[in-house]
PDB file of C-alpha atoms and ligand atoms in Angstrom:
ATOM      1  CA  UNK T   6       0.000   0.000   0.000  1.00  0.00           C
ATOM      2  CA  UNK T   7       2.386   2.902  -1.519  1.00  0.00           C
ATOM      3  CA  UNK T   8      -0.331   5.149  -2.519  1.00  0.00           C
ATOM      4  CA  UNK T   9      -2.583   6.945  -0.490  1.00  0.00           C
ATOM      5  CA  UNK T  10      -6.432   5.929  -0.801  1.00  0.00           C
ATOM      6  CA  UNK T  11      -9.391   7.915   0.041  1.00  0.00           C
ATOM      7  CA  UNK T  12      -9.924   6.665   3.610  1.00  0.00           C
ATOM      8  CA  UNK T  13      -6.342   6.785   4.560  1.00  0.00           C
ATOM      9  CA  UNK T  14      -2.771   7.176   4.070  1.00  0.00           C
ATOM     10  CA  UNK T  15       0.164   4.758   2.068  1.00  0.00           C
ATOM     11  CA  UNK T  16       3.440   3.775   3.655  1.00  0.00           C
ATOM     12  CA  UNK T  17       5.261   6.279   1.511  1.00  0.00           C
ATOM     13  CA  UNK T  18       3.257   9.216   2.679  1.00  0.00           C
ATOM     14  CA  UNK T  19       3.866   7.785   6.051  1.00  0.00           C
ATOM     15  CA  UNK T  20       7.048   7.652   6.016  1.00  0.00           C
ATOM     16  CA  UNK T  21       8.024  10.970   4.544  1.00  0.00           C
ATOM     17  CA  UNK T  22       5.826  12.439   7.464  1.00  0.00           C
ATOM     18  CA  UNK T  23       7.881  10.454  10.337  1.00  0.00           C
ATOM     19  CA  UNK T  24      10.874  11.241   9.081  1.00  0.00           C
ATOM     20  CA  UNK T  25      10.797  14.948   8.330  1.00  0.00           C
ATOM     21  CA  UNK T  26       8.785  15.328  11.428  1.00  0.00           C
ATOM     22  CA  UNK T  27      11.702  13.765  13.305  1.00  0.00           C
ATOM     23  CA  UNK T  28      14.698  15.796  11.377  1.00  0.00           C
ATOM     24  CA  UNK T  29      12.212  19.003  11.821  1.00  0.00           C
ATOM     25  CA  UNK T  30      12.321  19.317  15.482  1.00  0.00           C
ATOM     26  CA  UNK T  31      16.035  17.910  15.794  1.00  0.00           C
ATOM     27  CA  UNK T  32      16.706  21.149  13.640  1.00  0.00           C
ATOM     28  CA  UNK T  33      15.042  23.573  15.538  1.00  0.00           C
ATOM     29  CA  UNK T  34      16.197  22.664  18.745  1.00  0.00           C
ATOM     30  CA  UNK T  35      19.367  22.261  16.923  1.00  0.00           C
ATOM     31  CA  UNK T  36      19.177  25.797  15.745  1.00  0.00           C
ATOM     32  CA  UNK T  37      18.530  27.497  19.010  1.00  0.00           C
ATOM     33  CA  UNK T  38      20.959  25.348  20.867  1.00  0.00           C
ATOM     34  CA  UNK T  39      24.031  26.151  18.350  1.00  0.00           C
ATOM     35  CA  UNK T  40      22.794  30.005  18.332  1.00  0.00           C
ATOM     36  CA  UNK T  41      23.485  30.407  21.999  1.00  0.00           C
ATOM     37  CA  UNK T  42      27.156  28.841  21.769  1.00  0.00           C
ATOM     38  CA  UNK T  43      30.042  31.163  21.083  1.00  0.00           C
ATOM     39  CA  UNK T  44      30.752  32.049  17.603  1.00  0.00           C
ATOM     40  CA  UNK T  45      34.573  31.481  18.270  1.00  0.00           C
ATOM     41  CA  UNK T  46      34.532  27.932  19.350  1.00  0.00           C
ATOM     42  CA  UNK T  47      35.377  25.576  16.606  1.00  0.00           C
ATOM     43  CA  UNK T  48      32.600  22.847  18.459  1.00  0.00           C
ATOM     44  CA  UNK T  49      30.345  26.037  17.047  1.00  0.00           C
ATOM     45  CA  UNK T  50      31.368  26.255  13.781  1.00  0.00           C
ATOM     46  CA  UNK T  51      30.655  21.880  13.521  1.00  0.00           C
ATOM     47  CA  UNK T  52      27.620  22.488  15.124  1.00  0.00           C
ATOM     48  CA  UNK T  53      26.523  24.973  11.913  1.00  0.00           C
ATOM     49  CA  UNK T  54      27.365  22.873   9.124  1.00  0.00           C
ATOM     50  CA  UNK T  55      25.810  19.857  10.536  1.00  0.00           C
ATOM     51  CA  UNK T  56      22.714  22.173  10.405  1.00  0.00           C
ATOM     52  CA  UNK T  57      23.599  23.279   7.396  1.00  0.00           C
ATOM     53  CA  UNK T  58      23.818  19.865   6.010  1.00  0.00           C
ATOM     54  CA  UNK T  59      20.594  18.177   7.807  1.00  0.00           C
ATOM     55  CA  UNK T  60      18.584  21.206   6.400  1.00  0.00           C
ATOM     56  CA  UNK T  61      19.940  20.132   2.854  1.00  0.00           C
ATOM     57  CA  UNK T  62      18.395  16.813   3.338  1.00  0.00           C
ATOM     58  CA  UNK T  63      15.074  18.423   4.432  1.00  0.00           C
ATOM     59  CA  UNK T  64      14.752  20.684   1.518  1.00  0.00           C
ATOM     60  CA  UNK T  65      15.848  17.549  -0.594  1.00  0.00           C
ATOM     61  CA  UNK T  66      13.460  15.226   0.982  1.00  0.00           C
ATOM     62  CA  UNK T  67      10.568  18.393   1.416  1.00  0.00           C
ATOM     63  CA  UNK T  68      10.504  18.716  -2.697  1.00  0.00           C
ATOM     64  CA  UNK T  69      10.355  14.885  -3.036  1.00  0.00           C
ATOM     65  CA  UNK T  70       7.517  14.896  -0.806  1.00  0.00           C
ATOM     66  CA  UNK T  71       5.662  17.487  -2.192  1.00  0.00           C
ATOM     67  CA  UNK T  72       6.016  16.123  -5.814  1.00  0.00           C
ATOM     68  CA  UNK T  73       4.426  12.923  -4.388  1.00  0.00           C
ATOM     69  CA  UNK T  74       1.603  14.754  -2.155  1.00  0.00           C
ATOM     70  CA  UNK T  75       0.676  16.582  -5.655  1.00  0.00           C
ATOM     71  CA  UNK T  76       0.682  12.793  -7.702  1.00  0.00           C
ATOM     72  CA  UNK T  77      -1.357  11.112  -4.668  1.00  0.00           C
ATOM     73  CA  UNK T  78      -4.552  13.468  -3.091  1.00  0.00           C
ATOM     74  CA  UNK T  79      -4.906  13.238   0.866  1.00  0.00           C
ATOM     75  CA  UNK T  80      -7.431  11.218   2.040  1.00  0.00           C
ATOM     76  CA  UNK T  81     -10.594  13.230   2.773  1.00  0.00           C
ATOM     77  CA  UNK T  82     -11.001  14.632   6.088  1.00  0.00           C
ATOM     78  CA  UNK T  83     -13.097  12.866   8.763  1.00  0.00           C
ATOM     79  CA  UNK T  84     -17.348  13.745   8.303  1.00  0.00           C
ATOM     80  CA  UNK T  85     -18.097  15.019  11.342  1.00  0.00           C
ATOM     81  CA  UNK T  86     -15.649  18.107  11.035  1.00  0.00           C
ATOM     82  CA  UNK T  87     -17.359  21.533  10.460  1.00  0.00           C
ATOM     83  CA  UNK T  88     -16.503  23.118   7.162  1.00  0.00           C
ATOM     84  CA  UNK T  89     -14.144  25.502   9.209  1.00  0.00           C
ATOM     85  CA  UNK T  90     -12.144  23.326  10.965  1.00  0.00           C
ATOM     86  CA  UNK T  91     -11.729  21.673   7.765  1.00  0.00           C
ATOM     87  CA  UNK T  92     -10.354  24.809   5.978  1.00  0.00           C
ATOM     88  CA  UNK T  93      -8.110  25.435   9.218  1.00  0.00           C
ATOM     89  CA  UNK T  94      -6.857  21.469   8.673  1.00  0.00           C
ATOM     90  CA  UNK T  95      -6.104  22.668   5.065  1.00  0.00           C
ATOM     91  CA  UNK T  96      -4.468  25.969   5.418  1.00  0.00           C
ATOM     92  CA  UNK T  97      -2.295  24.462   8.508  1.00  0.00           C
ATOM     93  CA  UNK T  98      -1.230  21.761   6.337  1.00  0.00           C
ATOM     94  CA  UNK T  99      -0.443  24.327   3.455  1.00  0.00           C
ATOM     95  CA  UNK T 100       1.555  26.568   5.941  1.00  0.00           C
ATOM     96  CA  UNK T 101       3.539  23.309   7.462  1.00  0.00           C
ATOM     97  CA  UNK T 102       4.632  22.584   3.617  1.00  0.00           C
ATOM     98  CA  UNK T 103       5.443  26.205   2.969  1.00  0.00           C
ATOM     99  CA  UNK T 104       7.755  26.343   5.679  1.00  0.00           C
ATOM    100  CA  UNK T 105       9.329  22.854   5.204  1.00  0.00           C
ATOM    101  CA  UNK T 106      10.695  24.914   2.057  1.00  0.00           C
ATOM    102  CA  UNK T 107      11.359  28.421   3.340  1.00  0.00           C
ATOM    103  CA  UNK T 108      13.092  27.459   6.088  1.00  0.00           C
ATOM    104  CA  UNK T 109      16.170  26.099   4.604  1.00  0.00           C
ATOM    105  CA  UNK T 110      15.458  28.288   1.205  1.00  0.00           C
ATOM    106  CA  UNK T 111      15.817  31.177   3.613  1.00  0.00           C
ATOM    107  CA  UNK T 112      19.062  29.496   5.413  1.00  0.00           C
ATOM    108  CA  UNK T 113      20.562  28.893   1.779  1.00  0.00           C
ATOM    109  CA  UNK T 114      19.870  32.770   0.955  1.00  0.00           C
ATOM    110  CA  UNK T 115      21.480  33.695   4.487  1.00  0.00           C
ATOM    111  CA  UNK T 116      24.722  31.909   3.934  1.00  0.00           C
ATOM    112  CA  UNK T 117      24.840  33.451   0.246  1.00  0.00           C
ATOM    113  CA  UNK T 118      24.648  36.180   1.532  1.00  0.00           C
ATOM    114  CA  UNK T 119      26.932  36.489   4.197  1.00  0.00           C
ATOM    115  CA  UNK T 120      30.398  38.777   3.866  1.00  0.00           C
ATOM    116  CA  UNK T 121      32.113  35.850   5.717  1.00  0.00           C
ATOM    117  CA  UNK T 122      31.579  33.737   2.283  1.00  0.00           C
ATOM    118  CA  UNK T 123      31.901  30.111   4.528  1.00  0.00           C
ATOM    119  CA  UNK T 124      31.535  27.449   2.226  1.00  0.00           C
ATOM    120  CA  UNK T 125      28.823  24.674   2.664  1.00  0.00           C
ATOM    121  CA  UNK T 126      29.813  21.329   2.708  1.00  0.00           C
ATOM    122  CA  UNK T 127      27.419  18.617   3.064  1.00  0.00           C
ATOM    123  CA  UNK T 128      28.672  16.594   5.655  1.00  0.00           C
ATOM    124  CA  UNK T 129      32.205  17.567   4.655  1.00  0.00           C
ATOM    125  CA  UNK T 130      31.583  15.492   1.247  1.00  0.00           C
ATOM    126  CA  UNK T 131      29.655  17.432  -0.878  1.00  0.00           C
ATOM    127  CA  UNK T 132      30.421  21.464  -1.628  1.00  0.00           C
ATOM    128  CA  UNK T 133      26.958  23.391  -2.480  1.00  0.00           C
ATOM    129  CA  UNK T 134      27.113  26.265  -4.808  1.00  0.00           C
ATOM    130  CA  UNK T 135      25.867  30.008  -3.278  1.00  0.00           C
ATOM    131  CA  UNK T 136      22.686  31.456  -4.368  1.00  0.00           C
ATOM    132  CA  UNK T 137      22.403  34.661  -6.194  1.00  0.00           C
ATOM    133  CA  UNK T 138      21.113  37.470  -3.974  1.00  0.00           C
ATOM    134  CA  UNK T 139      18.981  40.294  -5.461  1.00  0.00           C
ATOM    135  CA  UNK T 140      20.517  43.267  -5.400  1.00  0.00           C
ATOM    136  CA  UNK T 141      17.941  45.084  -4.418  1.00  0.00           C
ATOM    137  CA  UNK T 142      18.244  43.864  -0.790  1.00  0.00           C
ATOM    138  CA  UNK T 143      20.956  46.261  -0.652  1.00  0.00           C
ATOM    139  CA  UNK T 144      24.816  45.443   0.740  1.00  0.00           C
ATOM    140  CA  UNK T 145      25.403  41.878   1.810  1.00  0.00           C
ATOM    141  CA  UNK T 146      25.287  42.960   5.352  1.00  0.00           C
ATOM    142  CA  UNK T 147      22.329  43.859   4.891  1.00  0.00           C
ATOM    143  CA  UNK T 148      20.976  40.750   2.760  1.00  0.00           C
ATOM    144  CA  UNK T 149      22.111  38.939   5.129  1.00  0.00           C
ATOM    145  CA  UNK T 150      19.678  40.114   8.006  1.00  0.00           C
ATOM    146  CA  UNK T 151      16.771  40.165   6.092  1.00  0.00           C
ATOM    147  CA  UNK T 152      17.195  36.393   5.665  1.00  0.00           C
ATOM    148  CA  UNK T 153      18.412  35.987   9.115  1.00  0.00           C
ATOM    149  CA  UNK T 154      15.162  37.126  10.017  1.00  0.00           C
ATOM    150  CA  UNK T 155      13.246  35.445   8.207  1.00  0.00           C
ATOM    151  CA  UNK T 156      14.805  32.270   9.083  1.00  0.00           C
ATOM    152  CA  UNK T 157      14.440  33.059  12.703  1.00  0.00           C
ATOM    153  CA  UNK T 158      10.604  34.243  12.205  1.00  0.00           C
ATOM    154  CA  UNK T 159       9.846  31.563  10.239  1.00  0.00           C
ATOM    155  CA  UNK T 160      11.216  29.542  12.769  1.00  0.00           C
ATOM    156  CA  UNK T 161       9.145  30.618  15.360  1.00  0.00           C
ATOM    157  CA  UNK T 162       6.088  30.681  12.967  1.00  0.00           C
ATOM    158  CA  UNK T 163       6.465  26.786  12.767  1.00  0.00           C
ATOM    159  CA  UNK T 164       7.153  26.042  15.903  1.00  0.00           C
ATOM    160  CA  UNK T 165       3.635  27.527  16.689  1.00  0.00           C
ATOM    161  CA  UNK T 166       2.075  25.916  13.919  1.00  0.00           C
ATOM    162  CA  UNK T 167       4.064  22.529  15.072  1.00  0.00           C
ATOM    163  CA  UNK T 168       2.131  22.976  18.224  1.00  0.00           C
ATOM    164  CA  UNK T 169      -1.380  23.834  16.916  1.00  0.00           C
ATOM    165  CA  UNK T 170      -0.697  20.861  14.344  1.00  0.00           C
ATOM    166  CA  UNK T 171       0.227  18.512  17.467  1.00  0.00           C
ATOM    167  CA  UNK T 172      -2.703  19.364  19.515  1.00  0.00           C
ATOM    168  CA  UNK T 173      -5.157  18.985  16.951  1.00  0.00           C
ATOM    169  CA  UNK T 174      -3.709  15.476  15.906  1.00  0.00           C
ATOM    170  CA  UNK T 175      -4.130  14.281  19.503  1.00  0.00           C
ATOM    171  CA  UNK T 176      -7.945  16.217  20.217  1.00  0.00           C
ATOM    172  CA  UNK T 177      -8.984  14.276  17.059  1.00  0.00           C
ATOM    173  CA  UNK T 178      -7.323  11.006  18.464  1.00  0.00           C
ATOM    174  CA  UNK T 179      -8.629  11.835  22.112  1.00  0.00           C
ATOM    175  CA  UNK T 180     -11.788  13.549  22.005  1.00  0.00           C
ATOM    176  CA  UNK T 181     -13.377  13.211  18.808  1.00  0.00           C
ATOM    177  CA  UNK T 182     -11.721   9.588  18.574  1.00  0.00           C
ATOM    178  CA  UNK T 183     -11.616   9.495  14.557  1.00  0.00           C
ATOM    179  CA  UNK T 184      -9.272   8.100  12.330  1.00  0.00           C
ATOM    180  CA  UNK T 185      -6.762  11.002  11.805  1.00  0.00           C
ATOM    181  CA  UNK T 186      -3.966  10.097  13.793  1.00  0.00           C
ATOM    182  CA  UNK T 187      -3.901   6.373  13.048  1.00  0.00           C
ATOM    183  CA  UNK T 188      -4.141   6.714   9.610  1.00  0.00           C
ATOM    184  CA  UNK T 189      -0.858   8.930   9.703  1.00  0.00           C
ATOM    185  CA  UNK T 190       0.657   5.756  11.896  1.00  0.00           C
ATOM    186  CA  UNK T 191      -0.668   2.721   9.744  1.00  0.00           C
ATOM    187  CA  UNK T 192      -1.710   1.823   6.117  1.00  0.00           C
ATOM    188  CA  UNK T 193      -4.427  -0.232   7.774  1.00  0.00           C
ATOM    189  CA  UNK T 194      -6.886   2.432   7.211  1.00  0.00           C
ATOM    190  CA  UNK T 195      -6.056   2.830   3.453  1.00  0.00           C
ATOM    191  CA  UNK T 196      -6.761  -0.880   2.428  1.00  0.00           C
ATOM    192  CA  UNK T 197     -10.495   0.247   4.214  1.00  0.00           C
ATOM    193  CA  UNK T 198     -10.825   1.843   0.656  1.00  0.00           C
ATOM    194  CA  UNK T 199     -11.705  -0.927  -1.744  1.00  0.00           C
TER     195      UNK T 199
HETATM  196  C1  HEM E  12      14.429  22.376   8.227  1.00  0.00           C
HETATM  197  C2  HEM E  12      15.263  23.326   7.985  1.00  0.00           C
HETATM  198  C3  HEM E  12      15.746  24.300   9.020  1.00  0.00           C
HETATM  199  C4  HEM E  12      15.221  24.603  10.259  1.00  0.00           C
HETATM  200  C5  HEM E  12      13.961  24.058  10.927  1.00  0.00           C
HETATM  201  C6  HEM E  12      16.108  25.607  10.832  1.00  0.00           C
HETATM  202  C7  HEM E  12      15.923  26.193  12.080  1.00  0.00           C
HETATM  203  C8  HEM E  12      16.764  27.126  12.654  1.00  0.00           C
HETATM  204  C9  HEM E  12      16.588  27.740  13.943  1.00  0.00           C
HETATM  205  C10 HEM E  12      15.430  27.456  14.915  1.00  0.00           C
HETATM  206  C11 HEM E  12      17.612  28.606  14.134  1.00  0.00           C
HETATM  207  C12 HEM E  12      17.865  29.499  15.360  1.00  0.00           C
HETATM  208  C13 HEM E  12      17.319  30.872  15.090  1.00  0.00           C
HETATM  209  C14 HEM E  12      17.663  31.867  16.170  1.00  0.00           C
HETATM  210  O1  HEM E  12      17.738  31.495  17.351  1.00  0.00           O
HETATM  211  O2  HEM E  12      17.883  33.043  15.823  1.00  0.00           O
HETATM  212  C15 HEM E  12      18.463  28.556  12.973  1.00  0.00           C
HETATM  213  C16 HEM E  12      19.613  29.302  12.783  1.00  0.00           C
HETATM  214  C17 HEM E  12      20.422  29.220  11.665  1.00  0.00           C
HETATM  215  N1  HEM E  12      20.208  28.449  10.543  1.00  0.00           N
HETATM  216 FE1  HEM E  12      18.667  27.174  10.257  1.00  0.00          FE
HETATM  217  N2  HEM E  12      17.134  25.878   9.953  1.00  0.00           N
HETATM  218  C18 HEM E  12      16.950  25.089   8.826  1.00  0.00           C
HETATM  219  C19 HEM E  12      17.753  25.034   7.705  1.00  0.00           C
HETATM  220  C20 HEM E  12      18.913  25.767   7.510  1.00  0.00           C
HETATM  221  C21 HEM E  12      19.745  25.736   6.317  1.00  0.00           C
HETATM  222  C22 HEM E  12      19.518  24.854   5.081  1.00  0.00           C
HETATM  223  C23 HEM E  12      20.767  26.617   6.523  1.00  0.00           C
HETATM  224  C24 HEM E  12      21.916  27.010   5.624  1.00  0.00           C
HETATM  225  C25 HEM E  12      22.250  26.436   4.500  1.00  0.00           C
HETATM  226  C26 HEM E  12      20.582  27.198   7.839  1.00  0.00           C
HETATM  227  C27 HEM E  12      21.418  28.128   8.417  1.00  0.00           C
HETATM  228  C28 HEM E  12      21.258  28.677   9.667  1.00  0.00           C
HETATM  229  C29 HEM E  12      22.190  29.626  10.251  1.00  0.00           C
HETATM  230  C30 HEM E  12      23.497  30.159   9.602  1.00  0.00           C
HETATM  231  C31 HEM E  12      21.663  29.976  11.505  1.00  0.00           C
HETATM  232  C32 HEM E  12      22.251  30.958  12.532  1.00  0.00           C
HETATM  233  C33 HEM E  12      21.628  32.295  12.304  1.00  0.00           C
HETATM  234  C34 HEM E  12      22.189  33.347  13.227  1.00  0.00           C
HETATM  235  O3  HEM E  12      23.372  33.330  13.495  1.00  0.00           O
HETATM  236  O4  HEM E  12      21.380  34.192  13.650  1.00  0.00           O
HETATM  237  N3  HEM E  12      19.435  26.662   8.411  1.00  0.00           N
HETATM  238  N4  HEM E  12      17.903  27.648  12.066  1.00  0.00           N
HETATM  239  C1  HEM E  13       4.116  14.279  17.340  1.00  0.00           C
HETATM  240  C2  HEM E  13       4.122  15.010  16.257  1.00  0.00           C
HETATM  241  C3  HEM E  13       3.127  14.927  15.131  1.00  0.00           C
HETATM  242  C4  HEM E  13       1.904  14.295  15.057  1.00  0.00           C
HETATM  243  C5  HEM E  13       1.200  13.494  16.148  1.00  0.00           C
HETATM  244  C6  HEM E  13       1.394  14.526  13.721  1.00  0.00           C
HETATM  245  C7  HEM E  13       0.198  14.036  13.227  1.00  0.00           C
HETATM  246  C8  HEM E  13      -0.281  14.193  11.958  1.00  0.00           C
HETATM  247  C9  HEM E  13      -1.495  13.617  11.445  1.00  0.00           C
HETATM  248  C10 HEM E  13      -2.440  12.744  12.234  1.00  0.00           C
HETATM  249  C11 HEM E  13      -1.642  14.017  10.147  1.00  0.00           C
HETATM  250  C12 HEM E  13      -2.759  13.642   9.193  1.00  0.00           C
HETATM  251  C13 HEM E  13      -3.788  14.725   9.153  1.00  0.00           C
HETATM  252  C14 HEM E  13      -4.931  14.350   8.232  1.00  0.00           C
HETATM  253  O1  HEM E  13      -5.179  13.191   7.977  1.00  0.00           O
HETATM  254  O2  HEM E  13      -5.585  15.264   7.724  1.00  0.00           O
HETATM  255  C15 HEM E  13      -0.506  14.859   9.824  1.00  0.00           C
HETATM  256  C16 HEM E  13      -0.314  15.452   8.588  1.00  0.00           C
HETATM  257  C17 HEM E  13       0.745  16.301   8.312  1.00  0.00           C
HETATM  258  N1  HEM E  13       1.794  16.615   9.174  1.00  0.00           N
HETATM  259 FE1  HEM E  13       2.033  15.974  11.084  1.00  0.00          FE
HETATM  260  N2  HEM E  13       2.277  15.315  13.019  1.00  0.00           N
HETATM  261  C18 HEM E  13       3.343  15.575  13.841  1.00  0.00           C
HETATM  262  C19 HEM E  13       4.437  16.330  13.534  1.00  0.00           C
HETATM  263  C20 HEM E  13       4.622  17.011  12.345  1.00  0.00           C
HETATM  264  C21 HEM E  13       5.757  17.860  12.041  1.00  0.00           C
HETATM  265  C22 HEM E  13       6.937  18.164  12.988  1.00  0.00           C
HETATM  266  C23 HEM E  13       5.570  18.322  10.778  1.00  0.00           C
HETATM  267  C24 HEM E  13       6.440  19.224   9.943  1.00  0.00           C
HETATM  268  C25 HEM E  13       6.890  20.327  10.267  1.00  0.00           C
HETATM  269  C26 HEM E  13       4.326  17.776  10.275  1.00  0.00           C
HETATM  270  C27 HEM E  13       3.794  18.026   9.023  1.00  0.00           C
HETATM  271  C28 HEM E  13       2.633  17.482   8.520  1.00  0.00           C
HETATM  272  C29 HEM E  13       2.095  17.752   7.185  1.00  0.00           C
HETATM  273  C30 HEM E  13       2.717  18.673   6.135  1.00  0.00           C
HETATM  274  C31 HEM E  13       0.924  17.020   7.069  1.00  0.00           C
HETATM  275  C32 HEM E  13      -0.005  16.966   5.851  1.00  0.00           C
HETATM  276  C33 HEM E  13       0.245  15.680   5.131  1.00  0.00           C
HETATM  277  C34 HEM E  13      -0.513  15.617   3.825  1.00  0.00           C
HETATM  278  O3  HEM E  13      -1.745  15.545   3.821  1.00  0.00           O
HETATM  279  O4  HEM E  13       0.146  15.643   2.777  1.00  0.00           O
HETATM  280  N3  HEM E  13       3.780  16.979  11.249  1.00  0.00           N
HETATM  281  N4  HEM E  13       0.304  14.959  10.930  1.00  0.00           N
END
């Protein structure tokens, strides 16, 4: 069961969400944790192109993902769910995808940016090439803090979403006891569709 159905999810779907969802919050707390150690340190400097790197494999495995969400429609939400909460469910699901991509589009744009010109190395293997940063952001100093916020807000922006996304995953496991949250664990509610 690789494909989703209309009653549920297929292993492939599955697994893209467990494993992004796992590398997600590694990065953010990764993030925050390597922001607060000094810049100096060369433990610092490891720390940032491990991030660097992971967040490569999330924007690598966040396009895959969306190419196969757009080839394979999500199962239709549960009945009982007023039209609004079903336009939140979308639009939260739309945001979560949206960030998956600006967050390490907007990392990508900060390093370009940067005066210090570091070099990313995937996991010391693989050099990546520096975006091209419109010059109408002004000096690189200054290119280089728009991104830096917008990494940082979008960071912040998921993290709440994360936590609406979270609660609403375990109110319809808990309270409305539907199918949502097991059929993001288990195919079994997939093969329901024949
Ligand atoms: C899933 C992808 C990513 C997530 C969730 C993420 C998350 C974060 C978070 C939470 C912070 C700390 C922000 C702060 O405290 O100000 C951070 C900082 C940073 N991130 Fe990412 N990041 C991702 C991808 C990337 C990528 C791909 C790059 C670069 C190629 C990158 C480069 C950086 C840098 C350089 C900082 C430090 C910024 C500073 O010094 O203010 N990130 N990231
Ligand atoms: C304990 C943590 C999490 C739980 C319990 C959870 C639960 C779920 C459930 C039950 C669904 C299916 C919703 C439906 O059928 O309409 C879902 C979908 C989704 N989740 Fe999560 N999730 C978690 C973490 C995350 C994280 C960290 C992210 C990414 C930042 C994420 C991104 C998504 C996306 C984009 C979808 C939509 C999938 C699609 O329809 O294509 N989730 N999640």
């Amino acid at each position: 069961m690789l494909r989703n159905t209309r009653t549920g999810y297929g292993s492939v779907a599955i697994l893209f969400h467990w494993v992004m969802a796992a590398l997600i919050v590694g990065m953010i707390a990764l993030g925050l944790y390597m922001h607060q150690q000094p810049l100096e340190e060369p433990a610092t400097f490891q720390l940032y192109q491990l991030h660097k790197s992971i967040g490569f494999v999330v924007l690598s495995l966040g396009v895959l993902r969306l190419v196969w969400r757009l080839a394979n429609p999500a199962p239709g939400l549960p009945e009982g769910m007023h039209p609004l909460e079903k336009i939140g469910a979308h639009l939260g699901h739309v945001g979560l995808y949206a960030l998956i991509l600006l967050l390490p589009v907007s990392g990508w744009l900060m390093v370009s940016a940067s005066p210090w010109g570091i070099p990313t190395v995937l996991f010391n293997v693989l050099p990546v090439p520096h975006l091209p940063v419109p010059a109408a952001l002004g000096t690189q100093e200054q290119a280089e803090t728009f991104f830096k916020l917008l990494h940082e807000y979008g960071a912040y922006l998921l993290i709440a979403l994360i936590g609406v996304h979270v609660a609403a995953a375990f109110k319809h496991h808990l309270i409305a006891r539907d199918d949502t949250l097991k059929r993001m664990v288990s195919t079994r509610p997939a093969k329901a569709d024949s």
